[in-house]
Coordinates of C-alpha atoms in Angstrom, one line a residue:
X1245 CA 0.0 0.0 0.0
X1246 CA 2.8 2.4 0.9
X1247 CA 4.6 1.6 -2.4
X1248 CA 1.5 2.3 -4.4
X1249 CA 1.0 5.6 -2.6
X1250 CA 4.6 6.5 -3.2
X1251 CA 4.2 5.7 -6.9
X1252 CA 1.2 8.0 -7.2
X1253 CA 3.1 10.8 -5.5
X1254 CA 6.0 10.4 -7.9
X1255 CA 3.6 10.3 -10.9
X1256 CA 1.8 13.5 -9.6
X1257 CA 5.1 15.3 -9.3
X1258 CA 6.2 14.3 -12.8
X1259 CA 2.8 15.5 -14.2
X1260 CA 3.0 18.8 -12.4
X1261 CA 6.6 19.4 -13.5
X1262 CA 5.7 18.5 -17.1
X1263 CA 3.2 21.3 -17.1
X1264 CA 5.9 23.8 -16.2
X1265 CA 7.1 24.6 -19.7
X1266 CA 9.8 27.2 -19.9
X1267 CA 10.1 29.8 -22.7
X1268 CA 7.3 31.7 -24.3
X1269 CA 5.4 30.6 -27.3
X1270 CA 6.2 32.5 -30.5
X1271 CA 4.1 35.6 -31.3
X1272 CA 4.7 37.6 -34.4
X1273 CA 6.0 41.1 -33.5
X1274 CA 3.8 44.0 -34.4
X1275 CA 4.6 45.4 -37.8
X1276 CA 3.8 49.0 -38.8
X1277 CA 2.5 48.3 -42.3
X1278 CA 0.7 50.9 -44.5
X1279 CA -2.7 50.3 -46.0
X1280 CA -1.3 50.6 -49.5
X1281 CA 2.0 51.0 -51.2
X1282 CA 3.6 54.4 -51.7
X1283 CA 3.5 55.3 -55.4
X1284 CA 0.4 53.2 -56.1
X1285 CA -1.7 55.1 -58.6
X1286 CA -4.9 53.4 -57.7
X1287 CA -6.5 51.6 -54.8
X1288 CA -4.8 48.3 -54.0
X1289 CA -6.4 45.3 -55.7
X1290 CA -7.5 42.2 -53.9
X1291 CA -5.2 39.9 -55.9
X1292 CA -1.5 40.1 -56.3
X1293 CA 0.7 39.0 -59.2
X1294 CA 2.8 37.2 -56.6
X1295 CA 0.4 34.3 -56.9
X1296 CA 1.0 33.9 -60.6
X1297 CA 3.4 31.2 -61.6
X1298 CA 6.5 32.3 -63.5
X1299 CA 5.5 30.1 -66.5
X1300 CA 2.4 32.2 -66.8
X1301 CA 3.8 35.6 -65.9
X1302 CA 6.4 35.4 -68.7
X1303 CA 5.3 34.6 -72.2
X1304 CA 8.4 34.6 -74.4
X1305 CA 9.3 30.9 -75.2
X1306 CA 13.1 31.6 -75.2
X1307 CA 12.9 33.3 -71.8
X1308 CA 10.8 30.5 -70.4
X1309 CA 13.4 28.0 -71.6
X1310 CA 16.2 30.0 -70.1
X1311 CA 14.5 30.2 -66.7
X1312 CA 13.7 26.5 -66.7
X1313 CA 17.3 25.5 -67.5
X1314 CA 18.6 28.0 -64.9
X1315 CA 16.4 26.5 -62.1
X1316 CA 17.7 23.1 -63.0
X1317 CA 21.4 23.9 -63.3
X1318 CA 22.1 26.9 -61.1
X1319 CA 24.7 26.1 -58.4
X1320 CA 23.4 28.7 -55.9
X1321 CA 20.0 27.0 -56.0
X1322 CA 21.5 23.6 -55.7
X1323 CA 23.4 24.7 -52.6
X1324 CA 20.2 26.1 -51.1
X1325 CA 18.5 22.7 -51.7
X1326 CA 21.3 21.0 -50.0
X1327 CA 20.7 23.3 -47.0
X1328 CA 17.2 22.0 -46.9
X1329 CA 18.4 18.4 -46.8
X1330 CA 20.8 19.3 -44.0
X1331 CA 18.0 21.0 -42.0
X1332 CA 15.7 17.9 -42.6
X1333 CA 18.4 15.8 -40.9
X1334 CA 18.4 18.0 -37.9
X1335 CA 14.6 17.8 -37.7
X1336 CA 14.7 14.0 -37.7
X1337 CA 17.3 14.2 -35.0
X1338 CA 15.1 16.5 -32.9
X1339 CA 12.1 14.2 -33.2
X1340 CA 14.3 11.3 -32.1
X1341 CA 15.3 13.2 -28.9
X1342 CA 12.1 12.1 -27.3
X1343 CA 13.3 8.5 -27.4
X1344 CA 15.7 6.9 -24.9
X1345 CA 19.3 6.2 -25.9
X1346 CA 20.4 2.6 -25.9
X1347 CA 24.0 1.3 -25.9
X1348 CA 25.4 -2.2 -26.2
X1349 CA 28.6 -3.1 -24.4
X1350 CA 30.8 -6.2 -24.4
X1351 CA 33.9 -6.3 -22.3
X1352 CA 36.4 -8.9 -21.1
X1353 CA 39.3 -8.3 -18.7
X1354 CA 41.9 -10.1 -16.7
X1355 CA 43.6 -8.5 -13.7
X1356 CA 46.7 -9.7 -11.9
X1357 CA 46.9 -7.9 -8.5
X1358 CA 50.0 -7.6 -6.5
X1359 CA 50.7 -10.7 -4.4
X1360 CA 51.5 -8.4 -1.4
X1361 CA 48.2 -6.5 -1.8
X1362 CA 45.0 -7.3 0.0
X1363 CA 43.3 -8.4 -3.2
X1364 CA 46.3 -10.7 -4.1
X1365 CA 46.4 -12.3 -0.7
X1366 CA 42.6 -12.8 -0.7
X1367 CA 42.7 -14.4 -4.2
X1368 CA 45.4 -16.8 -3.2
X1369 CA 43.7 -17.7 0.1
X1370 CA 40.1 -18.1 -0.9
X1371 CA 40.0 -18.7 -4.7
X1372 CA 43.4 -20.4 -5.1
X1373 CA 44.2 -18.2 -8.1
X1374 CA 46.5 -15.3 -8.9
X1375 CA 44.2 -13.3 -11.2
X1376 CA 40.6 -12.0 -11.7
X1377 CA 38.6 -12.4 -14.8
X1378 CA 35.5 -10.4 -15.7
X1379 CA 33.2 -10.9 -18.7
X1380 CA 30.3 -8.6 -19.3
X1381 CA 27.6 -8.3 -22.1
X1382 CA 25.2 -5.5 -21.2
X1383 CA 22.6 -3.1 -22.6
X1384 CA 22.5 0.4 -21.1
X1385 CA 19.4 2.6 -21.5
X1386 CA 19.1 6.3 -20.6
X1387 CA 16.0 8.4 -21.0
X1388 CA 15.7 12.1 -20.1
X1389 CA 12.2 13.1 -19.2
X1390 CA 11.3 16.4 -20.9
X1391 CA 10.1 18.0 -17.7
X1392 CA 10.7 21.6 -18.7
X1393 CA 10.0 21.3 -22.4
X1394 CA 13.6 21.6 -23.5
X1395 CA 13.3 18.8 -26.0
X1396 CA 10.1 20.3 -27.3
X1397 CA 11.8 23.6 -27.8
X1398 CA 14.7 22.0 -29.5
X1399 CA 12.3 20.3 -31.9
X1400 CA 10.6 23.7 -32.5
X1401 CA 13.9 25.3 -33.2
X1402 CA 14.9 22.6 -35.6
X1403 CA 11.6 22.7 -37.5
X1404 CA 11.8 26.5 -37.8
X1405 CA 15.4 26.2 -39.1
X1406 CA 14.2 23.7 -41.7
X1407 CA 11.4 26.1 -42.8
X1408 CA 13.9 28.9 -42.9
X1409 CA 16.1 26.9 -45.3
X1410 CA 13.1 26.0 -47.3
X1411 CA 12.0 29.7 -47.7
X1412 CA 15.7 30.6 -48.3
X1413 CA 15.7 28.3 -51.3
X1414 CA 12.5 29.9 -52.6
X1415 CA 14.1 33.3 -52.1
X1416 CA 17.0 32.2 -54.2
X1417 CA 14.6 31.0 -56.9
X1418 CA 12.8 34.3 -57.0
X1419 CA 16.1 36.1 -57.4
X1420 CA 17.2 33.8 -60.1
X1421 CA 14.0 34.2 -62.1
X1422 CA 14.2 37.9 -61.9
X1423 CA 17.9 37.9 -62.8
X1424 CA 17.4 35.7 -65.9
X1425 CA 14.5 37.9 -67.0
X1426 CA 16.4 41.1 -66.6
X1427 CA 19.5 39.7 -68.3
X1428 CA 17.4 38.5 -71.2
X1429 CA 15.7 41.9 -71.6
X1430 CA 19.1 43.5 -71.4
X1431 CA 20.3 41.2 -74.1
X1432 CA 17.3 42.2 -76.3
X1433 CA 18.1 45.8 -75.7
X1434 CA 21.7 45.3 -76.8
X1435 CA 20.4 43.6 -79.9
X1436 CA 18.1 46.6 -80.6
X1437 CA 20.9 49.1 -80.0
X1438 CA 23.2 47.1 -82.3
X1439 CA 20.7 47.3 -85.1
X1440 CA 20.3 51.0 -84.4
X1441 CA 24.1 51.6 -84.6
X1442 CA 24.3 49.7 -87.9
X1443 CA 21.4 51.7 -89.4
X1444 CA 23.1 54.9 -88.3
X1445 CA 26.4 53.8 -89.8
X1446 CA 24.6 53.3 -93.1
X1447 CA 22.8 56.6 -92.7
X1448 CA 26.1 58.3 -91.9
X1449 CA 27.6 56.8 -95.1
X1450 CA 25.0 58.5 -97.2
X1451 CA 25.6 61.8 -95.4
X1452 CA 29.3 61.5 -96.0
X1453 CA 28.7 60.9 -99.7
X1454 CA 26.4 63.9 -99.8
X1455 CA 29.0 66.0 -98.2
X1456 CA 31.6 64.9 -100.7
X1457 CA 29.3 65.8 -103.6
X1458 CA 28.7 69.2 -102.0
X1459 CA 32.4 69.7 -101.6
X1460 CA 33.0 68.8 -105.3
X1461 CA 30.4 71.4 -106.2
X1462 CA 32.2 73.9 -104.0
X1463 CA 29.3 74.3 -101.5
X1464 CA 31.1 73.0 -98.4
X1465 CA 34.7 72.7 -97.3
X1466 CA 36.7 69.6 -96.4
X1467 CA 35.8 70.4 -92.8
X1468 CA 32.2 69.4 -93.4
X1469 CA 33.4 66.1 -94.9
X1470 CA 35.6 65.4 -91.9
X1471 CA 32.7 66.2 -89.5
X1472 CA 30.5 63.8 -91.3
X1473 CA 33.2 61.1 -91.2
X1474 CA 33.6 61.7 -87.5
X1475 CA 29.9 61.2 -86.9
X1476 CA 30.0 58.0 -89.0
X1477 CA 33.0 56.7 -86.9
X1478 CA 31.0 57.5 -83.7
X1479 CA 28.2 55.3 -84.9
X1480 CA 30.6 52.6 -86.1
X1481 CA 32.4 52.6 -82.8
X1482 CA 29.2 51.5 -81.1
X1483 CA 29.0 48.3 -83.2
X1484 CA 32.0 46.4 -81.6
X1485 CA 31.2 47.8 -78.2
X1486 CA 27.6 46.5 -78.4
X1487 CA 28.8 43.2 -79.9
X1488 CA 31.1 42.8 -76.9
X1489 CA 28.3 43.5 -74.5
X1490 CA 26.1 41.0 -76.2
X1491 CA 28.7 38.2 -76.0
X1492 CA 29.3 39.0 -72.3
X1493 CA 25.6 39.0 -71.5
X1494 CA 25.1 35.7 -73.3
X1495 CA 28.0 34.2 -71.3
X1496 CA 26.5 35.4 -68.1
X1497 CA 23.1 33.8 -68.9
X1498 CA 24.8 30.5 -69.7
X1499 CA 26.9 30.5 -66.5
X1500 CA 23.8 31.4 -64.4
X1501 CA 22.3 28.2 -65.7
X1502 CA 25.4 26.2 -64.8
X1503 CA 26.6 25.8 -68.4
X1504 CA 29.7 26.7 -70.2
X1505 CA 29.8 30.2 -71.8
X1506 CA 28.2 30.3 -75.2
X1507 CA 25.6 32.0 -77.4
X1508 CA 21.9 32.3 -76.7
X1509 CA 19.6 31.6 -79.6
X1510 CA 16.7 34.0 -79.8
X1511 CA 14.3 35.5 -82.4
X1512 CA 12.5 38.1 -80.4
X1513 CA 12.9 41.8 -80.5
X1514 CA 12.6 44.2 -77.6
X1515 CA 9.4 45.7 -79.0
X1516 CA 7.7 42.2 -79.1
X1517 CA 7.8 41.9 -75.3
X1518 CA 4.5 43.0 -73.7
X1519 CA 3.9 44.0 -70.1
X1520 CA 0.9 42.7 -68.3
X1521 CA -2.0 45.1 -68.5
X1522 CA -2.9 44.6 -64.8
X1523 CA -0.2 44.3 -62.3
X1524 CA -2.1 43.7 -59.1
X1525 CA -0.1 44.3 -55.9
X1526 CA -2.5 43.2 -53.2
X1527 CA -2.2 44.9 -49.8
X1528 CA 1.1 45.3 -47.9
X1529 CA 0.1 42.9 -45.2
X1530 CA 0.2 40.1 -47.8
X1531 CA 3.9 40.5 -48.3
X1532 CA 4.5 38.6 -45.0
X1533 CA 3.0 35.5 -46.6
X1534 CA 4.2 36.0 -50.2
X1535 CA 7.8 37.0 -49.9
X1536 CA 10.1 34.0 -49.2
X1537 CA 12.9 36.2 -47.7
X1538 CA 10.5 37.8 -45.3
X1539 CA 9.1 34.4 -44.3
X1540 CA 12.7 33.1 -43.9
X1541 CA 13.5 36.0 -41.6
X1542 CA 10.4 35.2 -39.5
X1543 CA 11.4 31.5 -39.3
X1544 CA 14.8 32.6 -38.0
X1545 CA 12.9 34.6 -35.3
X1546 CA 10.8 31.5 -34.4
X1547 CA 14.0 29.4 -34.1
X1548 CA 15.7 32.1 -31.9
X1549 CA 12.6 32.3 -29.7
X1550 CA 12.7 28.5 -29.2
X1551 CA 16.5 28.6 -28.4
X1552 CA 15.7 30.9 -25.5
X1553 CA 13.4 28.2 -24.1
X1554 CA 16.2 25.6 -24.5
X1555 CA 18.7 27.8 -22.8
X1556 CA 16.3 28.5 -19.9
X1557 CA 15.4 24.9 -19.5
X1558 CA 19.1 24.0 -19.2
X1559 CA 19.2 25.9 -15.9
X1560 CA 16.6 23.7 -14.3
X1561 CA 16.9 20.1 -12.9
X1562 CA 17.1 17.3 -15.4
X1563 CA 15.3 14.1 -14.6
X1564 CA 16.9 11.0 -16.1
X1565 CA 15.9 7.4 -15.9
X1566 CA 18.6 4.8 -16.5
X1567 CA 18.5 1.0 -16.8
X1568 CA 21.1 -1.6 -17.6
X1569 CA 21.0 -5.4 -17.9
X1570 CA 22.9 -8.3 -19.3
X1571 CA 25.3 -11.0 -18.5
X1572 CA 28.3 -10.9 -16.1
X1573 CA 30.6 -13.7 -15.0
X1574 CA 34.1 -14.0 -13.5
X1575 CA 34.7 -17.0 -15.8
X1576 CA 34.3 -17.3 -19.5
X1577 CA 32.8 -20.7 -19.2
X1578 CA 29.9 -19.3 -17.1
X1579 CA 29.4 -16.1 -19.2
X1580 CA 26.2 -17.2 -20.9
X1581 CA 24.8 -19.1 -17.9
X1582 CA 21.4 -18.2 -16.6
X1583 CA 22.9 -17.3 -13.2
X1584 CA 25.0 -14.6 -14.9
X1585 CA 22.0 -12.4 -15.6
X1586 CA 21.9 -9.0 -13.9
X1587 CA 19.8 -5.8 -14.1
X1588 CA 19.7 -2.3 -12.7
X1589 CA 17.1 0.5 -12.7
X1590 CA 17.8 4.0 -11.4
X1591 CA 16.5 7.5 -11.6
X1592 CA 18.4 10.7 -11.1
X1593 CA 17.7 14.4 -10.7
X1594 CA 20.5 16.7 -11.7
X1595 CA 20.5 20.4 -10.8
X1596 CA 23.3 22.6 -12.2
X1597 CA 24.7 24.7 -9.4
X1598 CA 27.9 26.3 -10.5
X1599 CA 28.9 26.2 -14.2
X1600 CA 31.2 29.2 -14.2
X1601 CA 28.3 31.3 -15.6
X1602 CA 28.1 29.3 -18.8
X1603 CA 24.3 28.6 -18.6
X1604 CA 23.4 32.1 -17.6
X1605 CA 25.5 33.5 -20.5
X1606 CA 23.8 31.1 -22.9
X1607 CA 20.4 32.4 -21.8
X1608 CA 21.5 36.0 -22.1
X1609 CA 23.0 35.5 -25.6
X1610 CA 19.9 33.6 -26.7
X1611 CA 17.7 36.5 -25.7
X1612 CA 20.0 38.9 -27.5
X1613 CA 19.9 36.8 -30.6
X1614 CA 16.1 36.6 -30.4
X1615 CA 16.0 40.5 -30.3
X1616 CA 18.4 40.6 -33.3
X1617 CA 16.2 38.2 -35.2
X1618 CA 13.1 40.3 -34.5
X1619 CA 14.9 43.4 -35.7
X1620 CA 16.0 41.6 -38.9
X1621 CA 12.4 40.5 -39.5
X1622 CA 11.1 44.0 -39.1
X1623 CA 13.9 45.3 -41.4
X1624 CA 13.2 42.7 -44.0
X1625 CA 9.5 43.5 -44.1
X1626 CA 10.2 47.3 -44.3
X1627 CA 12.7 46.7 -47.2
X1628 CA 10.0 44.6 -49.0
X1629 CA 7.5 47.5 -48.7
X1630 CA 10.1 49.9 -50.0
X1631 CA 11.0 47.7 -53.0
X1632 CA 7.4 47.3 -54.1
X1633 CA 6.8 51.1 -53.7
X1634 CA 10.0 51.9 -55.7
X1635 CA 8.9 49.4 -58.5
X1636 CA 5.5 51.0 -58.7
X1637 CA 7.0 54.5 -59.0
X1638 CA 9.4 53.3 -61.7
X1639 CA 6.6 51.7 -63.7
X1640 CA 4.5 54.8 -63.5
X1641 CA 7.3 57.2 -64.5
X1642 CA 8.9 54.9 -67.1
X1643 CA 5.5 54.7 -68.9
X1644 CA 5.7 58.5 -69.3
X1645 CA 9.3 58.3 -70.4
X1646 CA 8.5 55.7 -73.0
X1647 CA 5.9 57.9 -74.5
X1648 CA 8.2 60.9 -74.6
X1649 CA 11.1 58.8 -76.0
X1650 CA 8.8 57.5 -78.8
X1651 CA 7.7 61.1 -79.7
X1652 CA 11.3 62.2 -79.6
X1653 CA 12.4 59.5 -82.1
X1654 CA 9.6 60.4 -84.4
X1655 CA 10.5 64.1 -84.2
X1656 CA 14.2 63.6 -84.8
X1657 CA 13.5 61.2 -87.7
X1658 CA 11.5 64.0 -89.3
X1659 CA 14.3 66.4 -88.4
X1660 CA 16.9 64.4 -90.3
X1661 CA 14.8 64.3 -93.4
X1662 CA 14.1 68.0 -93.3
X1663 CA 17.8 68.8 -92.5
X1664 CA 19.0 66.9 -95.5
X1665 CA 16.5 68.4 -97.7
X1666 CA 17.2 71.9 -96.5
X1667 CA 21.0 71.3 -96.8
X1668 CA 20.6 70.3 -100.5
X1669 CA 18.6 73.5 -101.0
X1670 CA 21.2 75.6 -99.3
X1671 CA 18.9 76.6 -96.4
X1672 CA 20.8 74.6 -93.7
X1673 CA 24.5 74.1 -93.0
X1674 CA 26.2 70.8 -92.6
X1675 CA 26.4 71.1 -88.8
X1676 CA 22.6 71.0 -88.6
X1677 CA 22.6 67.8 -90.6
X1678 CA 25.2 66.2 -88.4
X1679 CA 23.6 67.4 -85.2
X1680 CA 20.2 66.0 -86.3
X1681 CA 21.7 62.6 -87.0
X1682 CA 23.6 62.6 -83.7
X1683 CA 20.5 63.4 -81.8
X1684 CA 18.5 60.8 -83.7
X1685 CA 21.1 58.1 -82.8
X1686 CA 21.1 59.0 -79.1
X1687 CA 17.3 59.2 -79.0
X1688 CA 16.9 55.7 -80.5
X1689 CA 19.5 54.3 -78.1
X1690 CA 17.7 56.0 -75.2
X1691 CA 14.3 54.7 -76.3
X1692 CA 15.6 51.1 -76.3
X1693 CA 17.0 51.6 -72.8
X1694 CA 13.7 53.0 -71.5
X1695 CA 11.8 50.0 -72.9
X1696 CA 14.3 47.7 -71.2
X1697 CA 13.9 49.6 -67.9
X1698 CA 10.2 49.3 -68.1
X1699 CA 10.3 45.6 -68.6
X1700 CA 12.8 45.3 -65.8
X1701 CA 10.5 47.4 -63.5
X1702 CA 7.7 44.9 -64.1
X1703 CA 10.0 42.0 -63.3
X1704 CA 11.1 43.9 -60.1
X1705 CA 7.5 44.4 -59.1
X1706 CA 6.8 40.7 -59.6
X1707 CA 9.9 39.7 -57.6
X1708 CA 9.4 42.3 -54.8
X1709 CA 5.8 41.1 -54.3
X1710 CA 7.1 37.6 -53.8
X1711 CA 6.5 36.1 -57.2
X1712 CA 8.8 33.6 -59.0
X1713 CA 9.0 30.7 -56.6
X1714 CA 5.9 28.9 -57.9

């Protein structure tokens, strides 16, 4: 009756202690998020392009193939996936921490004590031998009872770290998708600018010929011919420069996909790429669930919060149950005899008393690291809001720039025709013709760059909202 009562008391104590979980459960810090993004021309839409798969957001077949090959061959993404596998291993280890540890041991020993020692004299007198043999085959079991929730917090931290690595891989993918798209659009811009440069070289050649004819007629001097040649050389100089940029950009795209440098086959022009008519942004609060890097930062905070509980639990008593059993004999012949069986069961409560301030320091550092993780989470969310706002402003202003650039090209195209006609009629000098051509070349190059910037702004908005990992 007394043993039963004692067992109930022990069970009650264990249940009460098990309810004393240390550490606080995670709660998301308060974030000061606006109702809509700065620079948003209209009220925020309910849906966000972040939910659109990259295979649907991008329409160009060459770009889709480039993104697909990059996601399969990029080394940064492969490293991120390996980080996930590593985190998964730690999660499995944390789950197994609930189980007892079991060790098997087999030993055999022979000891020859001094004949002048008490053991030596006793052996000679009672056992008629000069040595002692000991043979043991045992299983040792140890089980730590998770009284304070330390193991639970360790599992929570491991799971959060796994989710952090998972979101980290998604963040790498969103960056890769955006980088490939921007690089591809830059490549198309260089293609367009190369064609512009070649057209201007041909145009300059006709102007040079016209100047030479005017010189022969005595209407202009050699200076006019030299000025026209200089303008032609300026346009011609762009050709190898742009060809160099194209080759470097192609190599960069191939290396990004984990391939050897080489050319990129394409048949699309910059003007053929269309931007989505409706680029829904959703509301800023949705960024927390859409942006992988923001979610990764939050998982880091969850893990840091759990580590505080682990450090705090390490300062409390540890309840451990141990058991061992097996075979033990002083003679090898009797080792596996039934009489050689033995067993031991024990329980222990260990309270750290003085650890040279190690445990307290661990708790203080864990709390500091949790505060740092909270600050990084807030900073990441704030950066995300800023990136979306900047992309919206860029899209809005680049649309106006594109309209102006198109008008400028049309104006200067007309100006060249009029300048050449007036020059032949003697109503304009050669400098006006050369200036008109120079302005036309620069305007066409600028328009191509504005179109590329507009496409890149749409990609940046897609990425900054969290799109690209689906």
